[in-house]
Amino acid sequence: MSASFLNYCRLERSQLLRTELVQMGILLLLAGLSIFEGVTIIAENAKTYGANLAGSYVIALGSILAFMTVLLTINNWEKIKDLRLQEKSVPDQQQISGRRKVWLLLLLVSAYVLLIDYLGYTLCTIFFFIVFLRFSGGYGWRKTILYSIIFGIVFGFIFMQVGMALPMGIFG
Amino acid sequence: MLLEGLINVLSPDNLLFAFIGCLMGTLVGVLPGLGPVSAVAMLFPLTTYLPPEGMIISLAAIYYGAMYGGSTTAILMNIPGEVASVTTALDGFVLTKQGRAGPALSMAAIVSFIAGIFGTIVLCIVGPTLARFCLNFGPPEYLALAIFSLSAIASLSGKSIVKGFIMAVIGMLMGTIGIDVLSSVPRFSYGSSVLMNGLDIAPVMIGLFGIAEVLRGMEEGSPGIYQGKIGSLMPSKEDFRVGLPAGARATVLGTVLGVIPGMLVSIVTFMAYSFEKRQSKHPERFGKGAMEGVAAAEAANNAAAMAGFIPLLALGIPTSGTMALILAAMMVFGVIPGPTMFTEHASFTWTIIASFFVANFILLILNLPLVGLWAKLASIPYNIMTPIIIAVCVAGAYSGRNTMFDVWVCIFFGLVGWILSKLDWPIAPLVLGYILGNLLETSLRQVYFMGASVLADRPIFYFFIALAAISMFLSRRVTKVAGDEISQE
């Protein structure tokens, strides 16, 4: 077996191990939080009728989650040990670029949602469209502004007609 | 009762709701990457402003419309709107490349119509009988039913049963957030008044199925644009000769399998396609433009979707993520599906069932002449669709409780949905765990108070527990068979 292939296997295995450990960590954290929450409910509400059942149910779910997580990790550990069975490939440039676009979009959407409370839905939607169409869509300024104003106003109008109450921001 | 339902649904208001639902559903379903689940998730906040009957009628119409729209993109562009349309694309897209997109679309519409009508007739016959039977159910039976539904869907949702169960448990934990109804004790609220109200189902669904799809589309890039011509819509005599019997067989198979909780529509579609291929005298035609392949896939898809309404309306048990969404939408309006739907709310229920007949007719009439328009809509660039979908999702998430917290929940679950799909975690068990978790907890507590001895003479309880065990045992076999068939195609 060539040295480069062995090295590739080592890199792949360490990436898979990292992914598995992170997943296991998150699931065990959730399980731990649930069990802790259940115990807290029972301890703080000892005199409340039904509180022990409310807490016990959460403890039970947390325990099942912890058990299943350990089971999953044991199952997957066997597969990781024999890397030849894996189909996961090293991400290529296109995949990395795609993920970058996702994170940028999430950042943009977060900014959009943060500003809705201040500027209102319609205005924020217009700004969101402008930024997205111009910088991600690659449209020229004229088309960008035209589409953004049309869509922003149309959505605001449709939702208002349907009866949806949307944030007006400082204009409300 | 059905006649009374038909009279109600033929009122101008209800007809309009059905028409608009079909139109909106097809419109969204035609968009590449968006399927029935995304369509229902994104559009259901808009339906909450309608009266209860109108809401359910339009939701069901959105669902069928989106299924038809999804198969349109599968046939024209090889971009299935959902996993269940992948089989349609296997032969449908080849037919498009052969210049026979029109007959393929027509055959898909015709068999979908037949399957939809057949499924509705079965619902009319089986639904009330099942509901009457379930009126005898008590807490032990509901507990066992919830366990069976969750275990079935957890087992069948993906390659790993353990992952399915983990997602179901996480869904059930999500359902505990807020004030416990029985003891008034807050759970997972951490002193926050917002969290004390719990998580609203709408933003969670919109995030998991709407925003997550957008993120996936953003990562994978723009799909291809259809630039061909549809041509004549009329299938040939030979198309009818091979397509209709295949559609009929797939309709029966789809209806029988679609009733089973956890039996996802995608699995039913693959099984129907494989069955048709195995029993065909010319199996080599499949994958090379076999009209019977398109017919079998589409008929099974619609029949299974229709059959999913049987346990939903009669038992209040959703069989899939989409049914869970429709159940959640009904609960938002205070309509609790279950055995009493056919007794105390009979008029309402039969109106809904009658609307299924009407929606199928509307789809057949609406979609064939407009197929050219749908093809043009499918060509709208993704760079325009992405901000539109996000704007609709944000409005939909906000509209439920008029709080920005729900919008943040929506975005969070959009990110979660995207990550889960990348790491190959199934989402349907999460949704069903969230919906059925409350039923399971309430039933469990009632059984606890009644005492374990109440289980001694409850054969239905043991029947469902046995079904749960069998579903876990068989799930490995079913998903392996479906997986083998998929990889062969």
XYZ file of C-alpha atoms in Angstrom:
661
model
C 0.000 0.000 0.000
C 1.522 3.342 -1.052
C 2.548 5.976 1.501
C 0.328 8.646 -0.083
C -2.740 6.402 0.133
C -2.010 5.628 3.774
C -1.600 9.331 4.432
C -4.917 10.013 2.676
C -6.581 7.362 4.841
C -5.144 8.953 7.962
C -6.446 12.404 6.940
C -9.867 10.997 6.062
C -10.047 9.040 9.277
C -9.151 12.056 11.381
C -11.800 14.175 9.596
C -14.417 11.498 10.148
C -13.357 11.085 13.751
C -13.670 14.828 14.279
C -17.162 14.847 12.757
C -18.201 11.863 14.864
C -16.805 13.367 18.053
C -18.530 16.706 17.451
C -21.866 14.980 16.764
C -21.480 12.772 19.819
C -20.514 15.779 21.929
C -23.578 17.769 20.881
C -25.928 14.844 21.458
C -24.445 14.019 24.864
C -24.668 17.700 25.790
C -28.369 17.679 24.869
C -28.850 14.487 26.851
C -27.028 15.941 29.852
C -29.050 19.156 29.685
C -32.274 17.173 29.598
C -31.346 15.023 32.568
C -30.202 18.082 34.515
C -33.424 19.924 33.654
C -35.523 16.951 34.762
C -33.682 16.675 38.066
C -34.027 20.431 38.638
C -37.773 20.306 37.948
C -38.251 17.516 40.476
C -36.024 19.172 43.077
C -37.515 22.679 42.799
C -41.157 21.633 42.513
C -41.349 18.799 45.014
C -44.676 20.027 46.385
C -46.300 20.663 42.985
C -48.650 17.905 41.894
C -47.451 16.192 38.750
C -44.054 17.888 38.754
C -42.218 14.639 39.425
C -43.815 13.093 36.327
C -43.001 16.171 34.251
C -39.386 15.948 35.358
C -39.153 12.152 35.086
C -40.337 12.218 31.474
C -37.555 14.639 30.541
C -34.991 12.550 32.454
C -36.199 9.447 30.608
C -35.864 11.120 27.219
C -32.397 12.421 28.107
C -31.302 8.950 29.211
C -32.629 7.335 26.028
C -30.815 9.985 23.993
C -27.555 9.328 25.821
C -27.887 5.573 25.339
C -28.709 5.920 21.630
C -25.770 8.276 21.140
C -23.341 5.804 22.644
C -24.868 3.048 20.497
C -24.500 5.141 17.352
C -20.910 6.000 18.158
C -20.038 2.338 18.706
C -21.724 1.442 15.368
C -19.873 4.165 13.510
C -16.529 3.472 15.194
C -16.389 0.088 13.497
C -16.942 1.737 10.132
C -14.338 4.432 10.766
C -11.730 1.823 11.659
C -12.107 0.238 8.242
C -11.783 3.311 6.048
C -12.062 1.316 2.798
C -15.801 1.106 3.377
C -16.219 4.886 3.513
C -17.667 6.849 0.611
C -16.948 10.309 2.003
C -14.647 12.317 -0.175
C -12.456 15.321 0.538
C -14.464 18.473 -0.311
C -13.420 20.050 -3.587
C -13.189 23.746 -4.401
C -16.795 23.886 -5.610
C -18.064 22.424 -2.355
C -15.971 24.821 -0.276
C -17.223 27.762 -2.355
C -20.807 26.517 -1.965
C -20.489 26.359 1.814
C -19.009 29.835 1.893
C -22.077 31.104 -0.024
C -24.345 29.446 2.533
C -22.637 31.146 5.480
C -22.699 34.497 3.685
C -26.400 34.066 2.969
C -27.056 33.235 6.616
C -25.168 36.364 7.649
C -27.218 38.454 5.227
C -30.499 36.902 6.404
C -29.528 37.515 10.044
C -28.857 41.185 9.276
C -32.203 41.353 7.422
C -34.081 39.932 10.399
C -32.208 42.150 12.897
C -33.181 45.284 10.988
C -36.848 44.342 10.446
C -37.777 45.549 13.930
C -36.358 49.001 13.149
C -37.082 49.538 9.471
C -40.176 47.403 9.013
C -40.747 44.380 6.781
C -41.275 46.094 3.424
C -38.245 48.385 3.567
C -35.985 45.651 4.925
C -37.140 43.271 2.214
C -36.269 45.833 -0.446
C -32.776 46.296 1.034
C -32.330 42.522 1.340
C -33.234 42.055 -2.323
C -30.880 44.847 -3.362
C -27.896 43.360 -1.527
C -28.631 39.804 -2.654
C -29.389 40.501 -6.302
C -26.449 42.861 -6.699
C -23.717 40.945 -4.910
C -24.836 37.326 -5.192
C -27.031 37.470 -8.267
C -24.631 39.669 -10.185
C -27.407 41.872 -11.622
C -26.762 45.458 -12.688
C -27.935 48.309 -10.453
C -30.948 49.207 -12.575
C -32.415 45.687 -12.630
C -31.503 45.169 -8.989
C -33.322 48.263 -7.769
C -36.303 47.674 -10.056
C -36.799 44.015 -8.997
C -36.213 44.876 -5.327
C -38.816 47.630 -5.228
C -41.352 45.523 -7.146
C -40.944 42.437 -4.980
C -40.789 44.379 -1.717
C -43.976 46.288 -2.443
C -45.822 43.294 -3.936
C -45.068 41.103 -0.920
C -45.996 43.824 1.530
C -49.273 44.381 -0.340
C -50.173 40.668 -0.640
C -49.463 39.930 3.002
C -51.441 42.970 4.086
C -54.415 41.902 1.958
C -54.311 38.389 3.401
C -54.424 39.896 6.876
C -50.889 39.266 8.086
C -49.631 41.793 10.598
C -45.984 42.398 9.745
C -43.494 44.604 11.608
C -43.696 48.257 10.603
C -40.574 49.274 12.517
C -40.175 52.965 13.336
C -42.827 53.759 10.721
C -45.538 51.839 12.593
C -72.651 12.574 4.100
C -70.385 12.707 1.047
C -73.148 14.355 -0.937
C -73.541 16.984 1.758
C -69.776 17.488 1.681
C -69.846 17.909 -2.102
C -72.592 20.517 -1.839
C -70.508 22.411 0.750
C -67.316 22.265 -1.253
C -69.040 23.447 -4.419
C -69.797 26.750 -2.706
C -67.981 29.657 -4.409
C -65.700 30.273 -1.388
C -64.524 26.700 -1.014
C -64.102 26.265 -4.761
C -61.969 29.376 -4.809
C -59.818 28.090 -1.925
C -59.327 24.767 -3.706
C -58.443 26.519 -6.964
C -55.998 28.929 -5.325
C -54.457 26.083 -3.329
C -53.904 24.019 -6.499
C -52.456 27.029 -8.282
C -50.133 28.087 -5.449
C -49.086 24.508 -4.789
C -48.218 23.891 -8.433
C -46.458 27.247 -8.633
C -44.196 26.419 -5.703
C -43.833 22.754 -6.593
C -42.646 23.649 -10.089
C -39.726 25.617 -8.678
C -36.601 23.471 -8.761
C -35.579 22.117 -5.387
C -38.897 22.842 -3.694
C -41.255 19.936 -3.131
C -44.630 19.376 -1.454
C -43.202 19.600 2.068
C -41.516 22.947 1.389
C -44.641 24.205 -0.383
C -46.917 23.276 2.524
C -44.424 24.658 5.078
C -44.062 27.990 3.271
C -47.693 28.515 2.316
C -49.503 27.265 5.401
C -49.100 30.511 7.388
C -51.068 32.214 4.607
C -53.919 29.727 5.043
C -54.334 30.447 8.751
C -56.298 33.568 7.800
C -58.981 31.440 6.147
C -61.923 29.773 7.887
C -61.125 26.212 9.154
C -62.691 24.407 6.183
C -61.017 26.742 3.724
C -57.667 26.252 5.431
C -57.718 22.469 5.211
C -59.106 22.518 1.662
C -56.402 24.889 0.487
C -53.641 23.009 2.362
C -54.599 19.696 0.785
C -54.844 21.400 -2.630
C -51.390 22.959 -2.102
C -50.053 19.483 -1.324
C -51.406 17.841 -4.515
C -50.524 20.871 -6.608
C -46.957 20.782 -5.312
C -46.710 17.050 -6.056
C -47.796 17.675 -9.618
C -45.422 20.631 -9.907
C -42.553 18.527 -8.559
C -43.104 15.879 -11.202
C -43.155 18.594 -13.888
C -39.592 19.641 -13.087
C -38.587 15.998 -12.720
C -39.796 15.271 -16.261
C -38.702 18.514 -17.939
C -35.420 19.212 -16.191
C -34.396 16.044 -14.335
C -34.714 18.037 -11.111
C -37.151 16.250 -8.818
C -39.010 18.486 -6.399
C -38.692 15.792 -3.764
C -37.215 12.330 -3.350
C -40.457 10.654 -4.460
C -40.166 12.320 -7.890
C -36.707 10.842 -8.529
C -38.305 7.734 -10.048
C -40.453 9.902 -12.312
C -37.302 11.575 -13.619
C -35.668 8.231 -14.483
C -37.903 7.771 -17.515
C -39.617 11.148 -17.673
C -36.487 13.121 -18.474
C -35.425 10.588 -21.088
C -38.811 11.038 -22.761
C -38.212 14.804 -22.724
C -34.864 14.317 -24.455
C -36.690 12.176 -27.036
C -39.033 15.116 -27.702
C -41.960 13.485 -25.883
C -42.220 15.783 -22.864
C -45.890 16.526 -23.612
C -47.135 12.913 -23.544
C -45.031 12.227 -20.417
C -46.571 15.197 -18.597
C -50.061 14.217 -19.730
C -49.647 10.607 -18.643
C -48.336 11.811 -15.265
C -51.388 14.072 -14.871
C -53.893 11.390 -15.946
C -52.576 8.608 -13.693
C -52.180 11.076 -10.820
C -55.843 11.983 -11.256
C -56.943 8.318 -11.299
C -54.793 7.519 -8.264
C -56.085 10.554 -6.392
C -59.738 9.642 -7.050
C -59.130 5.999 -6.102
C -57.383 7.038 -2.879
C -60.240 9.362 -1.994
C -62.793 6.585 -2.560
C -60.790 4.289 -0.272
C -60.694 7.100 2.319
C -64.493 7.388 2.116
C -64.897 3.659 2.762
C -62.098 2.924 5.222
C -61.929 6.214 7.122
C -65.282 6.095 8.931
C -64.879 2.372 9.698
C -61.436 2.917 11.173
C -62.652 5.944 13.122
C -65.580 3.964 14.590
C -63.158 1.224 15.616
C -60.841 3.756 17.225
C -63.620 5.300 19.315
C -62.958 2.371 21.652
C -59.367 3.479 22.142
C -58.269 4.580 25.570
C -54.949 5.903 26.896
C -53.150 2.522 26.587
C -54.133 2.203 22.921
C -53.093 5.770 22.118
C -49.803 5.213 23.922
C -49.088 2.111 21.869
C -50.211 3.850 18.667
C -47.852 6.768 19.303
C -44.990 4.342 20.032
C -45.748 2.407 16.824
C -45.930 5.557 14.684
C -42.700 6.958 16.057
C -40.799 3.686 15.818
C -42.074 3.052 12.285
C -41.045 6.440 10.996
C -37.752 6.393 12.896
C -36.947 2.997 11.411
C -37.893 3.763 7.834
C -36.650 7.319 7.447
C -33.046 6.694 6.636
C -30.243 4.206 6.492
C -29.695 4.184 10.261
C -32.462 3.188 12.674
C -30.475 4.589 15.596
C -30.238 8.010 13.919
C -33.983 7.914 13.304
C -34.663 7.199 16.971
C -32.268 9.893 18.125
C -34.073 12.442 15.945
C -37.447 11.272 17.253
C -36.280 11.696 20.866
C -34.908 15.162 20.102
C -38.269 16.055 18.554
C -40.035 14.837 21.692
C -37.672 16.934 23.838
C -38.468 19.972 21.691
C -42.126 19.312 22.386
C -41.534 19.585 26.138
C -40.307 23.185 25.937
C -42.759 25.439 27.705
C -45.316 25.002 30.476
C -46.318 21.427 31.279
C -50.088 21.292 30.916
C -50.703 18.905 33.807
C -48.460 20.400 36.476
C -47.981 23.992 35.155
C -44.260 23.568 35.685
C -42.040 25.287 33.102
C -39.571 23.076 31.239
C -36.498 24.330 29.378
C -37.714 27.912 29.727
C -34.697 29.209 31.738
C -36.806 32.083 33.050
C -37.688 33.314 29.562
C -41.320 34.273 29.035
C -40.925 33.576 25.319
C -39.704 30.036 25.910
C -42.516 29.454 28.402
C -44.894 29.577 25.424
C -42.976 26.761 23.819
C -41.817 26.456 20.243
C -44.443 27.158 17.598
C -44.565 24.393 15.002
C -44.838 26.738 12.008
C -41.409 28.435 12.247
C -39.765 25.067 12.953
C -41.327 23.532 9.834
C -40.667 26.568 7.658
C -37.047 26.526 8.760
C -36.499 22.794 8.333
C -38.208 22.524 4.944
C -38.132 26.038 3.496
C -34.935 27.798 4.579
C -32.930 24.556 4.600
C -33.903 23.924 0.956
C -32.761 27.430 0.028
C -29.418 26.853 1.748
C -29.015 23.559 -0.086
C -29.792 25.257 -3.379
C -27.311 28.009 -2.570
C -24.602 25.462 -1.908
C -25.291 23.271 -4.921
C -25.684 26.114 -7.376
C -28.335 26.912 -9.972
C -30.028 23.949 -11.606
C -30.308 23.748 -15.384
C -32.900 25.720 -17.258
C -35.395 23.991 -19.528
C -35.040 25.365 -23.018
C -36.909 22.781 -25.060
C -40.444 22.820 -26.397
C -43.304 20.838 -24.898
C -44.921 19.934 -28.206
C -48.141 17.955 -28.427
C -49.628 16.839 -25.104
C -51.563 13.842 -26.366
C -50.127 10.420 -25.436
C -50.314 7.793 -28.175
C -52.506 4.671 -28.090
C -49.413 2.649 -27.200
C -48.679 5.035 -24.299
C -52.179 4.455 -22.932
C -51.900 0.700 -23.510
C -48.780 0.405 -21.363
C -49.241 3.373 -19.031
C -52.766 2.908 -17.713
C -52.394 -0.693 -16.445
C -49.063 0.245 -14.831
C -50.747 3.229 -13.214
C -53.590 1.040 -11.952
C -51.243 -1.490 -10.350
C -49.155 1.244 -8.756
C -52.316 2.937 -7.467
C -53.334 -0.156 -5.504
C -49.812 -0.722 -4.205
C -49.424 2.932 -3.253
C -52.758 3.018 -1.422
C -52.035 -0.124 0.603
C -48.531 0.943 1.578
C -49.338 4.623 2.066
C -51.558 3.895 5.066
C -48.625 2.534 7.073
C -46.977 5.101 9.362
C -43.371 5.600 8.466
C -43.816 4.206 4.968
C -42.489 7.272 3.222
C -43.937 8.180 -0.159
C -40.451 8.020 -1.650
C -40.052 4.367 -0.621
C -43.518 3.500 -1.974
C -42.678 5.136 -5.304
C -39.429 3.190 -5.657
C -41.147 -0.056 -4.754
C -43.915 0.514 -7.300
C -41.373 1.344 -10.016
C -39.308 -1.757 -9.185
C -42.389 -3.962 -9.153
C -43.468 -2.649 -12.540
C -40.004 -3.219 -13.965
C -39.765 -6.747 -12.580
C -43.112 -7.841 -13.953
C -42.638 -6.147 -17.346
C -41.975 -8.258 -20.444
C -39.445 -5.633 -21.514
C -37.594 -4.522 -18.374
C -34.744 -3.182 -20.514
C -37.052 -0.311 -21.548
C -37.051 1.109 -18.042
C -34.652 3.996 -17.661
C -34.748 4.568 -21.420
C -38.070 6.361 -21.736
C -40.638 3.775 -20.625
C -44.018 5.464 -20.289
C -45.072 2.780 -17.809
C -42.177 3.857 -15.567
C -43.545 7.411 -15.398
C -47.087 6.121 -14.879
C -46.131 3.729 -12.074
C -44.057 6.326 -10.213
C -46.669 9.078 -10.419
C -49.634 6.853 -9.593
C -47.888 5.386 -6.539
C -46.818 8.869 -5.429
C -50.350 10.255 -5.479
C -52.039 7.127 -4.153
C -49.681 6.955 -1.162
C -50.122 10.660 -0.488
C -53.909 10.242 -0.506
C -53.745 7.129 1.661
C -51.786 9.099 4.267
C -54.977 11.037 4.997
C -56.688 7.872 6.263
C -54.714 7.497 9.521
C -54.431 11.286 9.789
C -58.182 11.949 9.784
C -59.323 8.722 11.456
C -56.623 8.372 14.115
C -54.900 11.736 14.246
C -51.625 9.985 13.394
C -49.456 11.502 10.656
C -47.599 9.026 8.467
C -44.953 11.421 7.183
C -43.439 14.850 7.639
C -45.950 16.445 5.269
C -48.896 14.869 7.055
C -47.385 16.067 10.333
C -47.338 19.567 8.902
C -50.984 19.310 7.838
C -51.831 17.957 11.301
C -49.992 20.875 12.895
C -51.901 23.283 10.652
C -55.201 21.721 11.711
C -54.230 21.945 15.379
C -53.362 25.632 14.976
C -57.002 26.114 14.073
C -58.253 23.979 16.947
C -59.231 21.075 14.677
C -57.940 17.921 16.361
C -57.939 15.021 13.890
C -59.008 11.674 15.296
C -62.017 9.361 15.568
C -64.393 12.208 16.434
C -63.749 13.775 13.021
C -66.268 11.342 11.527
C -68.799 11.680 14.350
C -68.878 15.083 16.050
C -67.380 16.946 13.079
C -68.809 14.783 10.315
C -70.029 17.668 8.125
C -66.632 19.379 8.282
C -64.765 16.125 7.572
C -66.905 15.118 4.600
C -66.475 18.599 3.134
C -62.717 18.104 3.344
C -62.943 14.670 1.718
C -65.210 16.017 -1.024
C -62.653 18.752 -1.647
C -60.083 16.039 -2.474
C -62.286 14.943 -5.402
C -62.687 18.519 -6.553
C -58.977 19.356 -6.214
C -58.045 16.355 -8.373
C -60.389 17.579 -11.122
C -59.063 21.121 -10.830
C -55.478 19.901 -11.141
C -56.236 17.874 -14.239
C -58.032 20.787 -15.898
C -55.610 23.451 -14.680
C -52.263 21.885 -15.251
C -52.322 20.330 -18.688
C -53.210 23.495 -20.633
C -50.832 25.546 -18.497
C -47.880 23.182 -18.727
C -46.031 25.639 -20.969
C -46.409 28.323 -18.290
C -45.133 25.970 -15.582
C -42.126 25.149 -17.720
C -41.362 28.881 -18.021
C -41.727 29.345 -14.255
C -39.353 26.480 -13.661
C -36.789 28.495 -15.599
C -36.809 31.456 -13.227
C -33.201 31.883 -12.099
C -32.368 30.677 -8.635
C -30.846 34.055 -7.843
C -34.332 35.558 -8.066
C -36.090 32.683 -6.283
C -33.782 32.599 -3.255
C -34.628 36.047 -1.830
C -38.322 35.544 -2.705
C -38.468 32.281 -0.757
C -36.622 33.795 2.196
C -38.941 36.826 2.289
C -41.996 34.524 2.251
C -40.509 32.294 4.957
C -39.705 35.256 7.217
C -43.251 36.613 6.866
C -44.724 33.174 7.448
C -42.634 32.545 10.546
C -43.557 35.942 12.034
C -47.262 35.745 11.294
C -48.106 32.952 13.772
C -47.457 34.738 17.053
C -46.227 38.146 15.787
C -42.877 37.773 17.476
C -39.372 38.047 16.009
C -38.324 35.148 18.258
C -40.195 32.835 15.884
C -38.284 34.250 12.919
C -34.992 33.511 14.665
C -36.279 29.999 15.459
C -37.056 29.603 11.761
C -33.562 30.644 10.706
C -31.971 28.455 13.384
C -33.894 25.413 12.214
C -33.067 26.274 8.624
C -29.392 26.000 9.556
C -30.097 22.831 11.542
C -31.999 21.309 8.601
C -29.134 22.081 6.220
C -26.530 20.570 8.558
C -28.680 17.502 9.223
C -29.093 16.825 5.510
C -25.331 17.150 4.959
C -24.584 14.697 7.767
C -27.267 12.272 6.552
C -29.633 12.635 9.526
C -33.367 12.125 8.763
C -35.678 15.048 9.508
C -39.100 13.334 9.406
C -38.644 11.598 12.819
C -37.757 14.966 14.378
C -41.011 16.453 13.137
C -43.119 13.483 14.174
C -41.425 13.290 17.557
C -42.368 16.916 18.103
C -45.991 16.373 17.047
C -46.598 12.987 18.695
C -44.488 13.609 21.790
C -47.335 15.334 23.612
C -49.774 12.532 22.788
C -47.274 9.964 23.997
C -46.532 11.821 27.249
C -50.186 12.449 28.048
C -51.135 8.822 27.362
C -48.176 7.574 29.387
C -49.193 9.666 32.368
C -52.798 8.533 32.097
C -51.707 4.891 32.027
C -49.482 5.572 35.043
C -52.431 6.963 36.984
C -54.681 4.115 35.882
C -52.090 1.604 37.062
C -50.190 -1.039 35.114
C -52.974 -3.546 35.635
C -55.020 -1.648 33.045
C -52.755 -3.175 30.381
C -53.755 -6.713 31.310
C -56.767 -6.935 29.014
C -55.864 -4.524 26.242
C -55.125 -6.652 23.151
C -54.980 -3.598 20.875
C -52.161 -2.188 23.021
C -50.096 -5.351 22.539
C -51.018 -5.441 18.854
C -49.518 -1.993 18.230
C -46.441 -2.762 20.351
C -45.943 -5.914 18.258
C -46.362 -3.827 15.090
C -43.706 -1.427 16.394
C -41.293 -4.328 16.914
C -42.093 -5.778 13.480
C -41.624 -2.397 11.789
C -38.156 -2.079 13.299
C -37.278 -5.598 12.181
C -38.647 -5.165 8.671
C -37.328 -1.648 8.195
C -33.797 -2.880 7.597
C -35.079 -5.158 4.857
C -37.352 -2.543 3.271
C -34.715 0.200 3.197
C -32.107 -2.258 1.902
C -34.411 -3.378 -0.926
C -35.337 0.221 -1.777
C -31.683 1.238 -1.568
C -30.583 -1.612 -3.849
C -33.250 -0.674 -6.389
C -32.248 2.988 -6.271
C -28.567 2.207 -6.754
C -29.363 -0.125 -9.651
C -31.279 2.643 -11.415
